[in-house]
XYZ file of C-alpha atoms in Angstrom:
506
model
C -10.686 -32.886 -16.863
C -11.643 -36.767 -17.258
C -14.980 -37.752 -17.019
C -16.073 -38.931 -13.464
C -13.036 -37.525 -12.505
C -14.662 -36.441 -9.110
C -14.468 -40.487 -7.921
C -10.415 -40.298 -7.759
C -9.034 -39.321 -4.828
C -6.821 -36.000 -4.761
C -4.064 -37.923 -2.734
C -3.260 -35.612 0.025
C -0.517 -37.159 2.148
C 0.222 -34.152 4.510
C -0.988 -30.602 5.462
C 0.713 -27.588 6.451
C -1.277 -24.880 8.844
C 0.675 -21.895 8.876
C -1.019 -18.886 10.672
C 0.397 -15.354 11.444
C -1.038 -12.060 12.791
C -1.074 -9.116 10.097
C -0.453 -5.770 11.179
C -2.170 -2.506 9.311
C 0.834 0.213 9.134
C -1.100 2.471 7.322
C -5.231 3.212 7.076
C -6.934 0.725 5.225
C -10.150 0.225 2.688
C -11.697 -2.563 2.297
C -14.364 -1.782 0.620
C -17.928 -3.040 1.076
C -21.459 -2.109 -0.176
C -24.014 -1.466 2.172
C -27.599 0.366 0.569
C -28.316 1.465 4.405
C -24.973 3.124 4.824
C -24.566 6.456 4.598
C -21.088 6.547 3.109
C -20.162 6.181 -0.382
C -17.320 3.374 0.740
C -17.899 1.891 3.857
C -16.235 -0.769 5.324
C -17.143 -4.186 4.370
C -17.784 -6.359 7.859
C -18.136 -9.165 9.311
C -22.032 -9.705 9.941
C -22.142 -11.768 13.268
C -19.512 -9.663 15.062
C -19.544 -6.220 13.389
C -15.883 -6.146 12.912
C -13.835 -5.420 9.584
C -13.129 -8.269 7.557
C -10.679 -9.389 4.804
C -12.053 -12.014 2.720
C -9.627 -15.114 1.745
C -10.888 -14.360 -2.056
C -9.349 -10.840 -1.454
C -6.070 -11.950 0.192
C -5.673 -15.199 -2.387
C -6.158 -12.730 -5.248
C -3.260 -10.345 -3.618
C -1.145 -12.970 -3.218
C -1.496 -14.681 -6.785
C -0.287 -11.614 -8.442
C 2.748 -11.188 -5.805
C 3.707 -14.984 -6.674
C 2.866 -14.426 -10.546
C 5.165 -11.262 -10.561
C 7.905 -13.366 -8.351
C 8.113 -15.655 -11.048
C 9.335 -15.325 -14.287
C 9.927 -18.039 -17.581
C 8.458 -20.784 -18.834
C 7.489 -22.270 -15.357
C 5.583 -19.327 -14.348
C 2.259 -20.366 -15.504
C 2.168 -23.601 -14.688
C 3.451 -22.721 -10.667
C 0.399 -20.248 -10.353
C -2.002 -22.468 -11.497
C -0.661 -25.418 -9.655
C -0.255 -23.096 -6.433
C -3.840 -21.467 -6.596
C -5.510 -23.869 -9.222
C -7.870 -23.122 -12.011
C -7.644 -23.763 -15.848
C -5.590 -21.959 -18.000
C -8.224 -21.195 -20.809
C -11.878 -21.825 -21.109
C -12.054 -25.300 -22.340
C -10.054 -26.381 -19.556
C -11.531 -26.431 -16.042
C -8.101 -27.000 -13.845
C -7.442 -28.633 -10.439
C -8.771 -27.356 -7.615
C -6.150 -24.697 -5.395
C -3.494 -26.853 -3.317
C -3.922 -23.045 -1.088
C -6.174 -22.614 0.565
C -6.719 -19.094 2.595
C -9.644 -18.148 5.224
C -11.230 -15.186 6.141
C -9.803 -13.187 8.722
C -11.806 -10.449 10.969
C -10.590 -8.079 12.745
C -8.946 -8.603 16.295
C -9.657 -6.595 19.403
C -5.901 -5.398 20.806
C -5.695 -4.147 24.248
C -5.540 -0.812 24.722
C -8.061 -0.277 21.556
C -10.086 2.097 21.524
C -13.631 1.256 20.617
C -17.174 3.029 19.971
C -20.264 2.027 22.311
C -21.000 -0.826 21.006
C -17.570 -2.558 21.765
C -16.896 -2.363 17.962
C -12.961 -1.257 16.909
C -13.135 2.100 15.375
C -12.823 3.174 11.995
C -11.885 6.912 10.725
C -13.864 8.518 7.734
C -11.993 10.586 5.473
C -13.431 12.670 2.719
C -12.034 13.011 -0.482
C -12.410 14.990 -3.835
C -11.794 14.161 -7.569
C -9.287 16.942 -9.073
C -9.831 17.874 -12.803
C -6.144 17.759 -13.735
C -6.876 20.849 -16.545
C -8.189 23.167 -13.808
C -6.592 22.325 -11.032
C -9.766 22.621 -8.844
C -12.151 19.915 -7.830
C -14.849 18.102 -9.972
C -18.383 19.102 -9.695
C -20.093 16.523 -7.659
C -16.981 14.747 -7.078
C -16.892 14.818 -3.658
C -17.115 11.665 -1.438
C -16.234 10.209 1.568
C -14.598 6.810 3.469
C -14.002 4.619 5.360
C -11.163 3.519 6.878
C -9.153 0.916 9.203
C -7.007 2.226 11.396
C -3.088 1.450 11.430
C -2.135 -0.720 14.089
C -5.068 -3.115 13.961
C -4.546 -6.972 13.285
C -6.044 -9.786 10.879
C -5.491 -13.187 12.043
C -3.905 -15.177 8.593
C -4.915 -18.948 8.755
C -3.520 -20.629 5.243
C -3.475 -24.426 4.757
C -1.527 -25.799 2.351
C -1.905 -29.784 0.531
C 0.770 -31.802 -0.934
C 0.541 -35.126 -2.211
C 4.087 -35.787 -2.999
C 4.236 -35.445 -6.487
C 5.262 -31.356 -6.416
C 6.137 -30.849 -2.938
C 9.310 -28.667 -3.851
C 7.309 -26.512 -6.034
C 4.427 -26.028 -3.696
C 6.516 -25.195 -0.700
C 8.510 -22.544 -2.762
C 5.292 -20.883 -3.753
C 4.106 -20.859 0.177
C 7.460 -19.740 1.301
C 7.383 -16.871 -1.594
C 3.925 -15.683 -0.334
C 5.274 -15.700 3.074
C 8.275 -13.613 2.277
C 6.076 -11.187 0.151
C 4.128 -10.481 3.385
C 6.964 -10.272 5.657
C 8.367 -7.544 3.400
C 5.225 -5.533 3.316
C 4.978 -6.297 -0.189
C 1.204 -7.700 -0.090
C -1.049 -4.443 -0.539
C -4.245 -4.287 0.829
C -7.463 -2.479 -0.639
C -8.605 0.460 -2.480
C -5.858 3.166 -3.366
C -2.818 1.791 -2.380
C -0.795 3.198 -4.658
C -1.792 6.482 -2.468
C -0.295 5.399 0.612
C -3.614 2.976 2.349
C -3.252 -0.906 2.676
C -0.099 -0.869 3.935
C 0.919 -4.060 5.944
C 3.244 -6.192 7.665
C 3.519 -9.547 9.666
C 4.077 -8.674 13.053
C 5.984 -10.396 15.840
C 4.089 -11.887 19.065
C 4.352 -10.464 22.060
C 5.630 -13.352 23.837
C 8.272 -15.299 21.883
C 9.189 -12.449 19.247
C 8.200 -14.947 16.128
C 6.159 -14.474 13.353
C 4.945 -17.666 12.272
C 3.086 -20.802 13.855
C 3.671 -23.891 11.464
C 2.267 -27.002 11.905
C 2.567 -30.456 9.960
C -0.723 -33.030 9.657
C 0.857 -36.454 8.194
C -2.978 -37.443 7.047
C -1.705 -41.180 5.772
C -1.795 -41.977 9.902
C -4.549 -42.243 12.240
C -2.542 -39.871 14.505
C -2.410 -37.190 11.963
C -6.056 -37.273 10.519
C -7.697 -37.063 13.812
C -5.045 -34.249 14.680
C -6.026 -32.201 11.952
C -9.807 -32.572 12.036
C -9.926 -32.356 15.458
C -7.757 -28.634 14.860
C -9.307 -25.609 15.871
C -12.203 -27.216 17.393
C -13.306 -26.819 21.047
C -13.944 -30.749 21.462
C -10.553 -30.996 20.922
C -8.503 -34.270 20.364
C -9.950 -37.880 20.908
C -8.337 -39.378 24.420
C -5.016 -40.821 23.775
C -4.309 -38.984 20.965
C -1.032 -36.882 21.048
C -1.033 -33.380 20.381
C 0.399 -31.652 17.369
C 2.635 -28.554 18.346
C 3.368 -25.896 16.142
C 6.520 -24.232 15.592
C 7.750 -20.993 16.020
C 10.214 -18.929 13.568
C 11.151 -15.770 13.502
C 11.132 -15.081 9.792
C 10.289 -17.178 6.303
C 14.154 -17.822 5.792
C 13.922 -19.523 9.626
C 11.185 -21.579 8.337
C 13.087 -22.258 4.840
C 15.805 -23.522 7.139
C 14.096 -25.849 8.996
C 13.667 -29.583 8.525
C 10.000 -29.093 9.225
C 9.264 -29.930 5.867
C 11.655 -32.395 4.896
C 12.638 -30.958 1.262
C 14.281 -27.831 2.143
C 17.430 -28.589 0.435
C 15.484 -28.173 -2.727
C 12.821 -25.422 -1.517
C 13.840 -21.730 -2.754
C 11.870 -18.544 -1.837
C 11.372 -17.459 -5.634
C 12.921 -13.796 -6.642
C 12.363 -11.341 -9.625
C 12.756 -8.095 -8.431
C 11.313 -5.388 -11.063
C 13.903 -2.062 -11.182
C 12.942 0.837 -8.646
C 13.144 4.663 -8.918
C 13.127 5.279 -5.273
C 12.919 8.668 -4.084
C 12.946 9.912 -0.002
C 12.674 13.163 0.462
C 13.852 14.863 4.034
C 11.729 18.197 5.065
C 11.042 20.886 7.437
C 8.272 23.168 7.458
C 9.184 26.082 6.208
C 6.154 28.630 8.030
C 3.448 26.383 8.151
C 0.674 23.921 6.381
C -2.750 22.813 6.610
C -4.292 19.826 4.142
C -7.915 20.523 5.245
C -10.125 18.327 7.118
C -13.505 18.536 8.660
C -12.036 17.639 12.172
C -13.004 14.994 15.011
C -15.002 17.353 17.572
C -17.005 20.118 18.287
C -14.649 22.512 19.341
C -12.099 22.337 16.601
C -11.967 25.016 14.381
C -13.703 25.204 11.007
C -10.604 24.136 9.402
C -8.159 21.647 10.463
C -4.981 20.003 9.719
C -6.037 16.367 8.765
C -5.156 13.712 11.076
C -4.771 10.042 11.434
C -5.440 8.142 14.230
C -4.137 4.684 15.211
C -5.902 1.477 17.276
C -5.507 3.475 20.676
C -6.415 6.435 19.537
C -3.553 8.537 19.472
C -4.096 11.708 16.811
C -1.340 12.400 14.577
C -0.647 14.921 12.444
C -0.157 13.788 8.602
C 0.319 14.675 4.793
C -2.037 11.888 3.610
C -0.760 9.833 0.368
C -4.259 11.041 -1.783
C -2.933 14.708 -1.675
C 0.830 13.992 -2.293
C -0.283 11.602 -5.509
C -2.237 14.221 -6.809
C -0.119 17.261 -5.782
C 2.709 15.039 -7.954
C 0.794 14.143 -10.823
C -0.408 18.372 -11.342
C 3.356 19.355 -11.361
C 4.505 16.517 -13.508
C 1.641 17.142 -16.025
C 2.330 20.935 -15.701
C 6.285 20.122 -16.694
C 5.599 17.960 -19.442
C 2.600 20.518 -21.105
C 5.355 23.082 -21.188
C 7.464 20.830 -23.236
C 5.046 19.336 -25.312
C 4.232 21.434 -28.324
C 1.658 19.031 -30.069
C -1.276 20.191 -30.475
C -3.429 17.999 -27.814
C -0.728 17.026 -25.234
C -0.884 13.897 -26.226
C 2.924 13.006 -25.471
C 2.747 14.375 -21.758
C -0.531 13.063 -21.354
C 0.368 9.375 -22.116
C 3.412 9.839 -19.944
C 1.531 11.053 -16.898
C -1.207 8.248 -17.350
C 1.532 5.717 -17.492
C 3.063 6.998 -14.315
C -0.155 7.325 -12.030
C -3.033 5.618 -14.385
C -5.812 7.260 -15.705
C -9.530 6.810 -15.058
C -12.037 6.294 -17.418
C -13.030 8.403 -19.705
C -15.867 7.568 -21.255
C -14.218 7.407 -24.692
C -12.877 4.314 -25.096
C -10.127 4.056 -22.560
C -9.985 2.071 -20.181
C -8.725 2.632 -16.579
C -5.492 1.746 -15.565
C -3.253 1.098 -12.527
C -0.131 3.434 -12.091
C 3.603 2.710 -11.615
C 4.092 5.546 -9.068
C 3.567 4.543 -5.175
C 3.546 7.392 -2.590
C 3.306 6.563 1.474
C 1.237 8.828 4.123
C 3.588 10.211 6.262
C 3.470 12.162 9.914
C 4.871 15.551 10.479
C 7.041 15.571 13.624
C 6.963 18.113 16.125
C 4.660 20.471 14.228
C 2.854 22.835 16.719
C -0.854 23.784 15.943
C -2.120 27.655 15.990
C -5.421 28.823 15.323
C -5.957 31.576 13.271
C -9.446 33.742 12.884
C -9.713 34.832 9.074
C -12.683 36.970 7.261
C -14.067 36.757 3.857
C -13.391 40.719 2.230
C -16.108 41.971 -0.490
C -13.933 42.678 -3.049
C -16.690 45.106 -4.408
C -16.564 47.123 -0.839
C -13.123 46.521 0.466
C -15.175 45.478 3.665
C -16.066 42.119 5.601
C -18.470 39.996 4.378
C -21.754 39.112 6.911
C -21.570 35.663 8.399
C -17.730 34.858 6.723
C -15.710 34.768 9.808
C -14.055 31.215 10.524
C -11.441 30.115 11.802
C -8.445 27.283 10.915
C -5.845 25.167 12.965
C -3.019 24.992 11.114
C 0.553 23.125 11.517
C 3.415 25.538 12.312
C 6.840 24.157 12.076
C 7.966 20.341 12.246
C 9.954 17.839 9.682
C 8.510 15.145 7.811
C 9.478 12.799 5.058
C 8.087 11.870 2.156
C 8.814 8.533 -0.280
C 7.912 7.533 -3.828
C 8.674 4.846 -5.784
C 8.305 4.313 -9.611
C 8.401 0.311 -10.521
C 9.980 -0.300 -13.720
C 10.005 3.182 -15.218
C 11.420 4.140 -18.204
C 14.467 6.646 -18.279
C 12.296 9.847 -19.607
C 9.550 9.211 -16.650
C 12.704 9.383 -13.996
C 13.529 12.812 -15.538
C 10.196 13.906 -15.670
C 10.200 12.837 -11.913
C 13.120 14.176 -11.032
C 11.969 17.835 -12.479
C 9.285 17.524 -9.745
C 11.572 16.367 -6.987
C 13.826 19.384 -7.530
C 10.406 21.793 -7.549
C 9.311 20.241 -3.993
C 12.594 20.147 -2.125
C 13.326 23.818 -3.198
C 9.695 24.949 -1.998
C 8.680 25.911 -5.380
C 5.717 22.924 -5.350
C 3.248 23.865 -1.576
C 1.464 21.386 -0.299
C -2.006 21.682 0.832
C -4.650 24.523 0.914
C -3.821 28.569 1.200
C -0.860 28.193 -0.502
C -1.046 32.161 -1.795
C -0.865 33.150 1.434
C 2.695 30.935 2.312
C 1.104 27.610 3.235
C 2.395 24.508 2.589
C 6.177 25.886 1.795
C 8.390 22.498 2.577
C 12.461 22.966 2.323
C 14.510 20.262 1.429
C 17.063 19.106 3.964
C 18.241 16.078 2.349
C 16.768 13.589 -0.012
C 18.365 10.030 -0.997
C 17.018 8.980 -4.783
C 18.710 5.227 -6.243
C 17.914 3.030 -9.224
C 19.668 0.587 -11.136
C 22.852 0.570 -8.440
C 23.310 4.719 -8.943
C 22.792 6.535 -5.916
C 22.200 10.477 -5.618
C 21.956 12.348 -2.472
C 20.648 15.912 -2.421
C 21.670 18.665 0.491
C 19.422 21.511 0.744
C 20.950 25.174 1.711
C 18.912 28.068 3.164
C 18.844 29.673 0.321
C 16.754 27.091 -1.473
C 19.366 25.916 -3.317
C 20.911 22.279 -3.117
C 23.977 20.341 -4.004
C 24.137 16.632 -5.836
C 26.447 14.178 -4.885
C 26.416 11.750 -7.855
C 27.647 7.749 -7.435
C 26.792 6.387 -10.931
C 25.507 8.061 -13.840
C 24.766 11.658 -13.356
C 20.847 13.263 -13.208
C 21.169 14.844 -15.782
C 21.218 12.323 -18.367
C 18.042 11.200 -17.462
C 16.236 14.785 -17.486
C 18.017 14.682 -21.041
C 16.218 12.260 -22.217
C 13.023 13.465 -21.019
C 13.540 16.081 -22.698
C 14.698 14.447 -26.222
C 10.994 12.896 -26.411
C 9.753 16.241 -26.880
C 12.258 17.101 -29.841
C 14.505 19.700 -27.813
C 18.272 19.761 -27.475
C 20.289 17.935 -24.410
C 21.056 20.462 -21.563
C 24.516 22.347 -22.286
């Protein structure tokens, strides 16, 4: 950067405002520190009102690596840094962000329900780390948070400055951010790829849009005092015409418009990575329980877990934390068997690659996975409770003080999706091995599984990538049939299994 090179002006000729309500579809983590808490990973919050908060740093950084992953070439770096500013190596300090994003806490929705001090609720959820070796949990593992529920909204205020030397470029990048978050393709938070931090845009309630857009012409008196005089309760100077915002339904609405008078040349950027996408279609075979502490007194020692949403309505749920690491056991399980090195090392890598690994200690450092899994509900499940006791297997007889008691899920259908982004063709037959185990009952989900819990049988299930589609039908004899449009499965569980050194299925 030039000496002095504070004194020159930056040039702005016009500013958008474009603001939008984002809706939480899933529970939500956004994680905090707090030495007076008693959680391990509360909620980070707003300090004046109490509420959840999600920091523009947070939601910038999210949406950099959406638009850095939309883009692809020679152009890429320079549209990021020119989008969101900064230098591009040490020596360089870069140009301050043409984006700019706000904070955004939490709004109260009617209907909410809240705690006694008018605050929206949160649920906390406990979790465990698994030592994928034993199969059981860690020693001093266990820990618990906290999380947003589904339904509640962030208000998004981004402002965006052009000074008409890269307007075209600038608007693409805004309108590619846009799009990103209208498709639910912005992820919010910690463990994500386990089914929390899901989100959308949502619609108002009165005209059905999405998206208030308004333009500040700063070069004219008009437009400067409209756009400091935005937002604030004095409101404009007398004579002073208003600014109105526009409405559109969707980014491509906005894209369309002559709001921003280059958008012949604007273009929402695309590079789609290739998706393994898997959807499984289930009904509970007898019944399942994923234990949870429960919500109130009278609920039984054990209970099915449960999500809750913004007005409190409990539903019943097979969270994304146990279907992640109910996947990862029977993938790593497949791929030991196959693996005849000494140290696993083959199936190891391959499972790390797929859901990331933690770290170690040794040298290795923790990394993201490729595998996504959603939290989904079970529908029409009915709840029983059943009264157990612990047996001395010494006597044959009950144990003193062991009785309890646990509220299980009989019945009901859910559904449950995965995706793999960008995998390699011996990962989607490693993948597919698991898929088959689940949908013919041969993988439970949950706890008491030796004594028939947790049985789920396939009905259907609808797996694509790369333009093939495969559809699964499930018989009662936990069996299925494939119809195949493209290249057929088993090519792909061939070449899983050619990594490992053994022959190509007969």
């Amino acid at each position: 950067m030039a000496k002095n090179g504070f004194r020159a002006s930056r040039g702005i000729k016009r500013r958008f405002i474009v603001e939008a309500m984002l809706e939480l579809t899933s529970p939500t983590h956004l994680g905090g520190s707090d030495p007076y808490d008693m959680l391990d990973m509360p909620v980070t919050r707003d300090a004046a009102t109490g509420k959840p908060i999600l920091y523009g740093t947070t939601l910038a950084g999210l949406l950099r690596g959406v638009l850095s992953d939309r883009l692809s070439g020679h152009e890429k770096e320079a549209s990021v840094f020119t989008f969101f500013g900064g230098g591009k190596n040490n020596e360089d300090d870069g140009e301050q962000s043409a984006f700019i994003v706000d904070d955004a806490i939490a709004e109260e929705r009617d209907g909410a329900v809240k705690d006694a001090k008018d605050l929206i609720l949160t649920d906390i959820r406990d979790g465990v780390a698994i030592d994928h070796k034993t199969g059981v949990a860690q020693k001093g593992a266990k820990f618990d948070m906290e999380l947003i529920r589904a339904g509640t909204r962030f208000p998004l205020h981004f402002e965006l400055v052009l000074d008409g030397s890269k307007d075209v470029e600038l608007i693409s990048c805004l309108v590619t951010c846009m799009d990103a978050l209208e498709k639910g393709e912005v992820l919010l938070g910690a463990r994500n790829r386990k089914g929390f931090g899901r989100c959308v845009i949502a619609r108002s309630d009165s005209d059905n849009c999405r998206w208030e857009v308004r333009d500040f012409n700063v070069t004219t008196k008009e437009g400067l005092l409209q756009w400091v005089a935005f937002g604030h309760k004095a409101g404009l100077p007398k004579g002073c015409p208003e600014n109105k915002p526009a409405y559109f339904e969707s980014t491509e609405k906005f894209l369309q418009s002559a709001l921003h008078k280059v958008s012949h040349a604007c273009a929402v950027y695309q590079n789609p990575p290739s998706v393994f996408m898997v959807t499984i279609h289930l009904k509970v075979g007898a019944s399942i329980l994923i234990k949870s502490g429960g919500h109130s007194p009278d609920e039984a020692d054990a209970t099915h877990l449960t999500a809750f949403d913004v007005k409190g309505k409990p539903t019943p749920i097979i969270s994304g934390t146990t279907l992640g690491g109910l996947l990862r056991a029977r993938a790593l399980k497949i791929a030991n068997t196959f693996d005849s090195t000494e140290n696993k090392a083959i199936a190891g890598n391959m499972v790390n690659a797929l859901f990331g690994n933690r770290d170690t200690g040794a040298g290795v450092k923790p990394k993201a996975g490729r595998l996504y899994v959603e939290e989904r509900p079970i529908h029409g499940p009915s709840p029983l409770r059943h009264t157990r006791v612990m047996i001395d297997r010494w006597t044959g007889g009950a144990l003193e003080h062991h009785l309890f008691d646990a509220d299980a899920q009989f019945g009901g259908k859910t559904k449950i999706v995965f995706r793999i982004v960008s995998p390699d063709e011996p990962e989607i037959g490693l993948m597919l091995c698991v898929v088959k185990d689940l949908f013919t009952g041969d993988l439970p989900i949950g706890s008491e599984s030796s004594i028939g819990r947790g049985r789920l049988l396939g009905e259907t299930a609808e797996i694509t990538y790369d333009n093939n589609t495969w559809t699964l039908h499930g018989n009662e004899n936990r069996t299925f049939t494939v119809e195949e449009r493209g290249e057929p499965l088993q090519v792909y569980v061939d070449k899983f299994l050619a990594i490992f050194g053994h022959k190509k299925h007969p």
